[in-house]
Short mmCIF file of C-alpha atoms in Angstrom, two decimals:
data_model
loop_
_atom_site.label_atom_id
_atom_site.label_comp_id
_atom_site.label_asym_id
_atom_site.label_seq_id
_atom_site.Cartn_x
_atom_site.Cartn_y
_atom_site.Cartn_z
CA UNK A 1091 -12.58 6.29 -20.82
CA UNK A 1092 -14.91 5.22 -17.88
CA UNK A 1093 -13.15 4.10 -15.02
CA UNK A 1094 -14.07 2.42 -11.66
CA UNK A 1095 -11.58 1.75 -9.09
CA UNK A 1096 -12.49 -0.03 -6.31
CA UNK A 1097 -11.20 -0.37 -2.75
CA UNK A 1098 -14.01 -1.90 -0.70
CA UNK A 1099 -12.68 -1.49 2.80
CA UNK A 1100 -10.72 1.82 1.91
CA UNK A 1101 -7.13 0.16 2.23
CA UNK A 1102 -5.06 2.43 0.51
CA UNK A 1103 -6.43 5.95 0.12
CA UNK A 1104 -3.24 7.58 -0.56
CA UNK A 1105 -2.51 5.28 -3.23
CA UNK A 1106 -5.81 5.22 -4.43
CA UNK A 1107 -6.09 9.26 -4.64
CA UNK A 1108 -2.82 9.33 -6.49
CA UNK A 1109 -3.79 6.68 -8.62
CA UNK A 1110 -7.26 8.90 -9.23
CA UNK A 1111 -5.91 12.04 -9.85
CA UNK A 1112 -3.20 10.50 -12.25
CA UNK A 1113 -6.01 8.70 -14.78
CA UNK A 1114 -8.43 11.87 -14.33
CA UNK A 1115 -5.21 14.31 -15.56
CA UNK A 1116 -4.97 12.33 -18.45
CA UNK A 1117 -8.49 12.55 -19.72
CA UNK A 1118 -10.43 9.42 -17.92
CA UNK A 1119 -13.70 9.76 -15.78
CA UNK A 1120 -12.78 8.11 -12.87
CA UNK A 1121 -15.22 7.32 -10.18
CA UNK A 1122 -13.08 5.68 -6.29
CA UNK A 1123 -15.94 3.69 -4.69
CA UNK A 1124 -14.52 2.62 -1.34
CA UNK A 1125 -15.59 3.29 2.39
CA UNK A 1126 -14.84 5.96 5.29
CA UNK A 1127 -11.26 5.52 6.31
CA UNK A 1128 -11.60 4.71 9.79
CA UNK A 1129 -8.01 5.72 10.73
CA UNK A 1130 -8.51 9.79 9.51
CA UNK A 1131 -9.50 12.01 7.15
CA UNK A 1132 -8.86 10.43 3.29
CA UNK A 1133 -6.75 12.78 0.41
CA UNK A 1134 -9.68 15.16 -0.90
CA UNK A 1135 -10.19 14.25 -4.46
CA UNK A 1136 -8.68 15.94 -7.12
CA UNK A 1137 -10.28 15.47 -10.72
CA UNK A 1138 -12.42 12.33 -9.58
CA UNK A 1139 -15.12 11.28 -7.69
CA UNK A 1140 -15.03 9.86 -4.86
CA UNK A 1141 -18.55 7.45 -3.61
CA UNK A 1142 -18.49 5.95 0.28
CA UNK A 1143 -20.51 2.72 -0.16
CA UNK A 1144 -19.13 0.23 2.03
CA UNK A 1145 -19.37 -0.67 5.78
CA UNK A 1146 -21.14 2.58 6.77
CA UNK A 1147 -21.25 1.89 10.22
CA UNK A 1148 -18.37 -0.58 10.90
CA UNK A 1149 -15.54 1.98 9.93
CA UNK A 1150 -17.29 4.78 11.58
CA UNK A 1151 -19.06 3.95 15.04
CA UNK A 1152 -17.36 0.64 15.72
CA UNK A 1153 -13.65 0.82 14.63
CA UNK A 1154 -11.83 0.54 18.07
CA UNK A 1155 -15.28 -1.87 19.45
CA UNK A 1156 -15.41 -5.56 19.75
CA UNK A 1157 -18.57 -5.47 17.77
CA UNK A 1158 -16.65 -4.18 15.02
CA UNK A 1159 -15.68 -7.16 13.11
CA UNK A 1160 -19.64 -8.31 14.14
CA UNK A 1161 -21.17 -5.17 12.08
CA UNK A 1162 -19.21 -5.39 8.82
CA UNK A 1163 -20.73 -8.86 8.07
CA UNK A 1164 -24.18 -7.81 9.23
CA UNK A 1165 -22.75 -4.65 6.60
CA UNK A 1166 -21.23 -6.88 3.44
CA UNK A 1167 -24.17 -8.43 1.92
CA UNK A 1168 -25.81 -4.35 1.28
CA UNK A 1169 -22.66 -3.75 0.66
CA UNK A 1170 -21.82 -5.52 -1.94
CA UNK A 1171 -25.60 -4.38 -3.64
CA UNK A 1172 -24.92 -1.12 -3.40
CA UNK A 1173 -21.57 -1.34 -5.59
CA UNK A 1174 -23.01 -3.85 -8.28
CA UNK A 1175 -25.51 -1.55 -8.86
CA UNK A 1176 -23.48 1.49 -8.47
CA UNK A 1177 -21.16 -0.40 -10.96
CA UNK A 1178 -24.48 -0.75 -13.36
CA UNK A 1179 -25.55 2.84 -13.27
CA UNK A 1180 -21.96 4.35 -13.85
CA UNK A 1181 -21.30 1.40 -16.74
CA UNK A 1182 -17.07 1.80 -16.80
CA UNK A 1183 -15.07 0.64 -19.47
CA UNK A 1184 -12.80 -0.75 -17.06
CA UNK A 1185 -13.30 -1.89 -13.47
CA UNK A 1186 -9.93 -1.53 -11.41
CA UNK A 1187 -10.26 -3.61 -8.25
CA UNK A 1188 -7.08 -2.39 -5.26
CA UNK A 1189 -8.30 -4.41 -2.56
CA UNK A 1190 -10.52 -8.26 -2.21
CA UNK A 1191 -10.99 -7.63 1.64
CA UNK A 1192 -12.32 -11.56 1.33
CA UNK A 1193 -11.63 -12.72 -1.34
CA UNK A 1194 -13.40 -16.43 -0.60
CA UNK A 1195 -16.57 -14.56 -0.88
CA UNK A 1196 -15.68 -11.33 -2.82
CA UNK A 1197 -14.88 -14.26 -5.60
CA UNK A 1198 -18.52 -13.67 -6.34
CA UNK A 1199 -18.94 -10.33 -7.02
CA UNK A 1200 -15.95 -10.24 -9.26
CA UNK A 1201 -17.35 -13.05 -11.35
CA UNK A 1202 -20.83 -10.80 -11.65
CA UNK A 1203 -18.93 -7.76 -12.44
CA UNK A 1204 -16.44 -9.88 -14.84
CA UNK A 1205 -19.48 -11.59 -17.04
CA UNK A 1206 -20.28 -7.19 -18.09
CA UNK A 1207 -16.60 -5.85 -18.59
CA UNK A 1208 -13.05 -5.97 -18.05
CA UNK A 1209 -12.08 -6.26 -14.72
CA UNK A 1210 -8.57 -5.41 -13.47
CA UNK A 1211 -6.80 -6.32 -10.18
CA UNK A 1212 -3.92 -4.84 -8.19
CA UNK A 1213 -2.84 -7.92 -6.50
CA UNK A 1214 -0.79 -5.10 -3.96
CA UNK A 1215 -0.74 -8.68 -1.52
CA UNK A 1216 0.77 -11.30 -3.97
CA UNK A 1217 -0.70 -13.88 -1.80
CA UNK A 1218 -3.47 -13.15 0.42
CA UNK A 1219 -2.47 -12.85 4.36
CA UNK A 1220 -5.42 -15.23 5.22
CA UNK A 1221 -5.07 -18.73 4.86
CA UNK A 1222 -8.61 -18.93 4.00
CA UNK A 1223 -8.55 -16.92 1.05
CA UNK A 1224 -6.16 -19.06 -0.94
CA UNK A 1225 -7.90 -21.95 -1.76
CA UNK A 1226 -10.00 -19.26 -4.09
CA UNK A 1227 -6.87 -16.70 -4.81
CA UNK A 1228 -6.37 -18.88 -8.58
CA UNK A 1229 -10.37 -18.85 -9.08
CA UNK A 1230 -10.02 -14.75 -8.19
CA UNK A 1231 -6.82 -14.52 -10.21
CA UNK A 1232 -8.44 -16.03 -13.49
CA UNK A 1233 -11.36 -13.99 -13.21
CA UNK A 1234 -9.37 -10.63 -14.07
CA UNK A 1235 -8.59 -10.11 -17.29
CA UNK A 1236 -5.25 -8.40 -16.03
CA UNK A 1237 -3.25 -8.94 -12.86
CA UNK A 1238 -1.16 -5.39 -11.44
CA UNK A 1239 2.04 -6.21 -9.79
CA UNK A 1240 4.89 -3.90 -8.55
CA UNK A 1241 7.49 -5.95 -8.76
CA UNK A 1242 9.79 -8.98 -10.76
CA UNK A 1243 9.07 -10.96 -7.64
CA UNK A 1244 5.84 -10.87 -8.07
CA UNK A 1245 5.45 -11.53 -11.44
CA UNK A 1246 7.57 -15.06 -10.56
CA UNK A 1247 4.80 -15.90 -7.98
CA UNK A 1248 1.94 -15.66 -10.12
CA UNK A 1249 3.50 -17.37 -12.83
CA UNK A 1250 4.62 -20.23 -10.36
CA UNK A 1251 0.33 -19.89 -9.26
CA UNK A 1252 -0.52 -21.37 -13.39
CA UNK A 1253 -1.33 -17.59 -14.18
CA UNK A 1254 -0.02 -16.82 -17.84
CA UNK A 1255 2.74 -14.16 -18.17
CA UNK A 1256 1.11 -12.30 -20.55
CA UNK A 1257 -1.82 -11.54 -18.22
CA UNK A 1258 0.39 -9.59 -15.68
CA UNK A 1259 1.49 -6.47 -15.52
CA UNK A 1260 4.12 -5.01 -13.84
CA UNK A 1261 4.34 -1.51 -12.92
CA UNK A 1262 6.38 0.08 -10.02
CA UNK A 1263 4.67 2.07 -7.01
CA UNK A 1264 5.15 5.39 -7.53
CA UNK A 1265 6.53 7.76 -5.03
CA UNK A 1266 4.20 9.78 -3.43
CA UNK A 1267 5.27 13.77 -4.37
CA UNK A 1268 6.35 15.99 -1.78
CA UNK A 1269 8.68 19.18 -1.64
CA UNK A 1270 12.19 17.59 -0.95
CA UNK A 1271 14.09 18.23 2.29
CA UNK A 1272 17.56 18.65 2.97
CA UNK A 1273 20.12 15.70 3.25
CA UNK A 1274 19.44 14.31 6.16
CA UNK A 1275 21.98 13.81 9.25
CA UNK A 1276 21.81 12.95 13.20
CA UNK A 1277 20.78 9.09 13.92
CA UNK A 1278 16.87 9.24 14.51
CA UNK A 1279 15.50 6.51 12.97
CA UNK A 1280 11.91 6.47 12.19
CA UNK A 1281 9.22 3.45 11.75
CA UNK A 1282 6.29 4.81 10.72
CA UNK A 1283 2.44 4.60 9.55
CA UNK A 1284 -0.48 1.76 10.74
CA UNK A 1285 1.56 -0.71 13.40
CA UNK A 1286 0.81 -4.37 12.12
CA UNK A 1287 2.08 -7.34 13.28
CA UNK A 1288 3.64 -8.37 9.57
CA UNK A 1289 5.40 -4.81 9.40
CA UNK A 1290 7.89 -6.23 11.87
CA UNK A 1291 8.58 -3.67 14.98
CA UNK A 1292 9.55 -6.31 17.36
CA UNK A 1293 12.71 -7.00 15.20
CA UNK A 1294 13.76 -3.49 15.07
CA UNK A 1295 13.01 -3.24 18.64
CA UNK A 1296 15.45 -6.10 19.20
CA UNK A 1297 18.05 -4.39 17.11
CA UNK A 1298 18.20 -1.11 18.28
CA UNK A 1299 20.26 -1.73 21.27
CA UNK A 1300 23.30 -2.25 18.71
CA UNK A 1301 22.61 0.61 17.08
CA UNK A 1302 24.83 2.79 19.09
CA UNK A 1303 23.72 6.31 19.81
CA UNK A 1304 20.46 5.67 17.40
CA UNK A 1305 17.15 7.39 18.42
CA UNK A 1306 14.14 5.59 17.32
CA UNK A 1307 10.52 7.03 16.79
CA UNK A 1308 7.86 4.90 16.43
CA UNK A 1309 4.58 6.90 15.14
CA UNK A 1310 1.45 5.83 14.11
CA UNK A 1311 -1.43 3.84 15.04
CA UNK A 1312 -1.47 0.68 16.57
CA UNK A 1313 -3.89 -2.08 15.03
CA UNK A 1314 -2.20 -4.60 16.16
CA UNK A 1315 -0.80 -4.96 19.84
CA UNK A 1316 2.96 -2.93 20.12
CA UNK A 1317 5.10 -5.05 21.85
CA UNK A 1318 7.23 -2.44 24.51
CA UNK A 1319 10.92 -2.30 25.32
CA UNK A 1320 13.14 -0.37 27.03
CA UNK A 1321 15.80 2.05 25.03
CA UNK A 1322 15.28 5.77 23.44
CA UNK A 1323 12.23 5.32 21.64
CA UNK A 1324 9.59 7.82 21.17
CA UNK A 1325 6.06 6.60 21.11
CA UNK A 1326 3.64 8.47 19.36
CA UNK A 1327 0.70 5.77 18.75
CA UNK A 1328 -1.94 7.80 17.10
CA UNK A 1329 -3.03 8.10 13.68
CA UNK A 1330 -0.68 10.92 11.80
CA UNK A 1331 -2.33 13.38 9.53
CA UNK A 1332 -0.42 14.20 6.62
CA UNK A 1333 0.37 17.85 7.74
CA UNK A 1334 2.50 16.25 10.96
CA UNK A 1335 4.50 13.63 8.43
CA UNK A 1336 6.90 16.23 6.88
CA UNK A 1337 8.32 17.04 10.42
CA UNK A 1338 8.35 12.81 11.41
CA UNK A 1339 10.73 13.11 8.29
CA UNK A 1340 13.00 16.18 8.86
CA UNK A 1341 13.39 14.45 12.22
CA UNK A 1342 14.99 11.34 10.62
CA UNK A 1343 17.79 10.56 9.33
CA UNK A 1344 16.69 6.96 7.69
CA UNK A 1345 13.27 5.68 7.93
CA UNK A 1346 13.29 1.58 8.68
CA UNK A 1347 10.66 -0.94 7.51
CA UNK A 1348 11.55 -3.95 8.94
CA UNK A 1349 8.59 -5.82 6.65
CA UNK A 1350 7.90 -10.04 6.93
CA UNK A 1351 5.37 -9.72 4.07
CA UNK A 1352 4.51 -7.18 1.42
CA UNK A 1353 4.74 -6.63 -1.97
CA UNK A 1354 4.48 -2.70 -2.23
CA UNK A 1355 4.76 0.25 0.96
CA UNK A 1356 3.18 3.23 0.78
CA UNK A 1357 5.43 3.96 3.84
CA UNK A 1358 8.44 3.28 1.42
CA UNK A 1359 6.57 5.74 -1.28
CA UNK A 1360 6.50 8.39 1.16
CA UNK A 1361 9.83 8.59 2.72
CA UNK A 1362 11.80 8.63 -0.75
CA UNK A 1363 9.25 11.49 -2.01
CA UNK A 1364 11.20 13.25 1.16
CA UNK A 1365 14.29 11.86 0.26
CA UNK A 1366 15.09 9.98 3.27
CA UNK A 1367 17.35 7.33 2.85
CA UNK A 1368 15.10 3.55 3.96
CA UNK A 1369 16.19 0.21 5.55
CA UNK A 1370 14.28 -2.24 3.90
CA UNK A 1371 13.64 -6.24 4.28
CA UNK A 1372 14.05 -7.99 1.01
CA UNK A 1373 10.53 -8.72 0.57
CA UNK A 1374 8.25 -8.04 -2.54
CA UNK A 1375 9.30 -4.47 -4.67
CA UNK A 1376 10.76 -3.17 -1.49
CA UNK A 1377 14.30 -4.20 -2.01
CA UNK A 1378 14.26 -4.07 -5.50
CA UNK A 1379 13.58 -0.60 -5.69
CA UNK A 1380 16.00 0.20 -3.15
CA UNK A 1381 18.66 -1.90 -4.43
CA UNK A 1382 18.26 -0.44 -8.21
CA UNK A 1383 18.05 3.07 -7.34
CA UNK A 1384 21.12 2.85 -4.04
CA UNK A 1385 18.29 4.50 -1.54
CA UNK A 1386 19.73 2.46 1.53
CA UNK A 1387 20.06 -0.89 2.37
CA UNK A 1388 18.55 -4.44 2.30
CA UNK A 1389 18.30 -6.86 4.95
CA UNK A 1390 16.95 -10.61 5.20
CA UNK A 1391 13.32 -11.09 7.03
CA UNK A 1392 13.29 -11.38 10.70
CA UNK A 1393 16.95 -11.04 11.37
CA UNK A 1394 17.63 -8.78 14.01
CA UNK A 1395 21.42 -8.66 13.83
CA UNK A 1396 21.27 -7.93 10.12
CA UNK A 1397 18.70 -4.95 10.90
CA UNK A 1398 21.23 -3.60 13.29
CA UNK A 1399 24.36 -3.96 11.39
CA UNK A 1400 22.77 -2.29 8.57
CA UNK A 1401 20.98 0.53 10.09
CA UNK A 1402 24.60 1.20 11.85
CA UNK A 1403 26.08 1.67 8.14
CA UNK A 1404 23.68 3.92 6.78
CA UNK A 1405 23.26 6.13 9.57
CA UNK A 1406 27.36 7.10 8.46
CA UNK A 1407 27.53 10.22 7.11
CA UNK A 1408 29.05 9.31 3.48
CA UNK A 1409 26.35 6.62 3.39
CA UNK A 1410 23.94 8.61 4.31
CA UNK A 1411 24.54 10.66 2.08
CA UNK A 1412 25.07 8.51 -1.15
CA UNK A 1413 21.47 7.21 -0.05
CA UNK A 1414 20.06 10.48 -0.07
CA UNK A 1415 21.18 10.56 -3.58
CA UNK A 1416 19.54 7.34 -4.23
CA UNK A 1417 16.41 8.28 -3.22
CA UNK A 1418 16.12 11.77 -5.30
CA UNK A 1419 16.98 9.38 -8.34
CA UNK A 1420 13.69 7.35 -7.78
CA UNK A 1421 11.46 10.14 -6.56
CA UNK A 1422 12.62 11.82 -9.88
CA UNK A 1423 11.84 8.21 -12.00
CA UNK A 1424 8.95 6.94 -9.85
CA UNK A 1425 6.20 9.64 -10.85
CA UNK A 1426 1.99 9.15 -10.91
CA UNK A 1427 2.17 10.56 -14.49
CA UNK A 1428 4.37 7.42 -15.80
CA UNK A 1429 2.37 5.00 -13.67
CA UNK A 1430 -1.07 6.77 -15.33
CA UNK A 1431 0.28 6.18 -18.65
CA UNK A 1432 1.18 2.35 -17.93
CA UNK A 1433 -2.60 2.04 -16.53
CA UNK A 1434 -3.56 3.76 -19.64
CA UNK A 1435 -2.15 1.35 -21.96
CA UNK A 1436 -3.59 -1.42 -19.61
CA UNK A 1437 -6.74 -0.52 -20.08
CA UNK A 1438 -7.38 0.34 -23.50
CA UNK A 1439 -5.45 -3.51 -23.92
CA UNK A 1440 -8.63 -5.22 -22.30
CA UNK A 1441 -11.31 -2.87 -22.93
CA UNK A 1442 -14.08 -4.51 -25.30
#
């Protein structure tokens, strides 16, 4: 089969690759048409292709620039060409959408691309972050034949949106693989990957004073203002490259993602693939997935005290340790292979 999977604005390139290299092992022609990923150097692909066709010059000359935002509209209307007829020439069976970076105008390529063949959507934000998008998220929700969730949450939402059950599917994020490290031990906690607002810092920052003896490293790069404070914390605000991540997790004994907002984490994917045991807000798949497989613990959204009290019990040693069990249980469940044969069954569903 003849797939297209499409992440305009080049979100979620791990995911993506994995994704990718999954469908291509089991047979498919898949083609990732996306953009440069302006924060490093994207996964090289493995089995797929992979086209650049979006936002040329925002992503690459202008990413830290105040002209930035200025360039990819000037960028979105060739853009958008340039994948329609990309789309055209390659003719999938199935177009897999990751990522509407507007939805109130993407809304009308999907429709064009919709009217040819089946069009599928990860919906990876159950609601979009904008409030501008979601006057048009039901238009852009109808429009797919298929709606990708990765969690029971989730599901709930779009159902309480009008969207039919039987339209959505849900299918868990996989952990991304990696060779497993030893139980972890110490008290370094580590918060980790692209610093947004929504991902919550400032409420671990507020809590780590009551985490007694805790270390906390903050790594990654900020695209949103880091809000400072005083305590053992050890800033390393740059991009990471994948080679430096393994020692970010032998460092750490639990890795903490304070979310207000998300329905999936790469950041959560990664740390279980290295076994380390997560604190996790109950938002989205996040605490389901810790919850169901005992990886750590689960805290409510923006409470501070909570965050502290529960980091404190997890960094124990038995705890710790129970966790770490947790979380070779899911990296051993959560595989690309089971989430490539899900897709698989997706697409040959809606595929006319």
């Amino acid at each position: 089969m003849r797939v297209a999977l499409v992440d305009p604005l080049a979100y979620t390139p791990p995911y993506d690759h994995a994704l990718a290299s999954a469908l291509a092992d089991k047979g498919h022609a898949v083609t990732l048409l996306t953009s440069h990923f302006p924060h490093g150097r994207a996964p090289e692909p493995d089995g797929y292709a992979r086209e650049e066709l979006f936002a040329p010059l925002s992503t690459r000359v202008f990413r830290r620039s105040p002209l930035r935002l200025a360039a990819k509209g000037i960028e979105y209307a060739p853009s958008v060409a340039r994948l329609l007829r990309r789309i055209e020439r390659l003719d999938p069976d199935v177009v897999h959408v990751q990522w509407l970076p507007r939805p109130e105008v993407d809304l009308r390529w999907l429709r064009r691309m919709a009217d040819d063949r089946p069009v599928v959507l990860t919906a990876h934000d159950v609601l979009p972050r904008r409030r501008k998008a979601m006057p048009v998220w039901p238009d852009v929700l109808e429009t797919a034949e298929r709606i990708v969730v990765h969690s029971e949450r989730a599901v709930e939402q779009l159902v309480e949106l009008g969207l039919d059950r039987e339209r959505i599917a849900r299918i868990l994020h996989p952990v991304f693989p990696a060779d497993p490290l030893p139980p972890p031990e110490g008290r370094t906690l580590l918060f980790f990957g692209l610093i947004r607002d929504y991902k919550g810092l400032d409420v671990l920052l507020r809590a780590l004073p009551d985490i007694k003896g805790a270390r906390l490293v903050v790594a990654g790069d900020p695209v949103d203002p880091v809000p400072r404070t005083s305590g053992d914390v050890d800033w390393r605000l740059r991009f990471i490259p994948e080679k430096e991540v393994r020692q970010l997790m032998t460092e750490a004994a639990a890795v903490v993602l304070p979310y207000r907002r998300l329905d999936s984490s790469g950041v959560l994917a990664t740390a279980i693939g290295y076994r380390r045991p997560v604190v996790v807000t109950d938002v989205g798949s996040l605490g389901e997935i810790v919850r169901e497989f005992g990886a750590g613990e689960v805290v409510p959204v923006d409470d501070a005290e909570a965050l502290a009290k529960a980091c404190t019990r997890l960094l124990q040693p038995k705890r710790l340790a129970a966790a770490y069990e947790g979380a070779d249980r899911a990296a051993k469940e959560l595989t690309w292979k089971r989430s490539a044969a899900a897709h698989d069954e997706l697409y040959r569903a809606v595929r006319r």
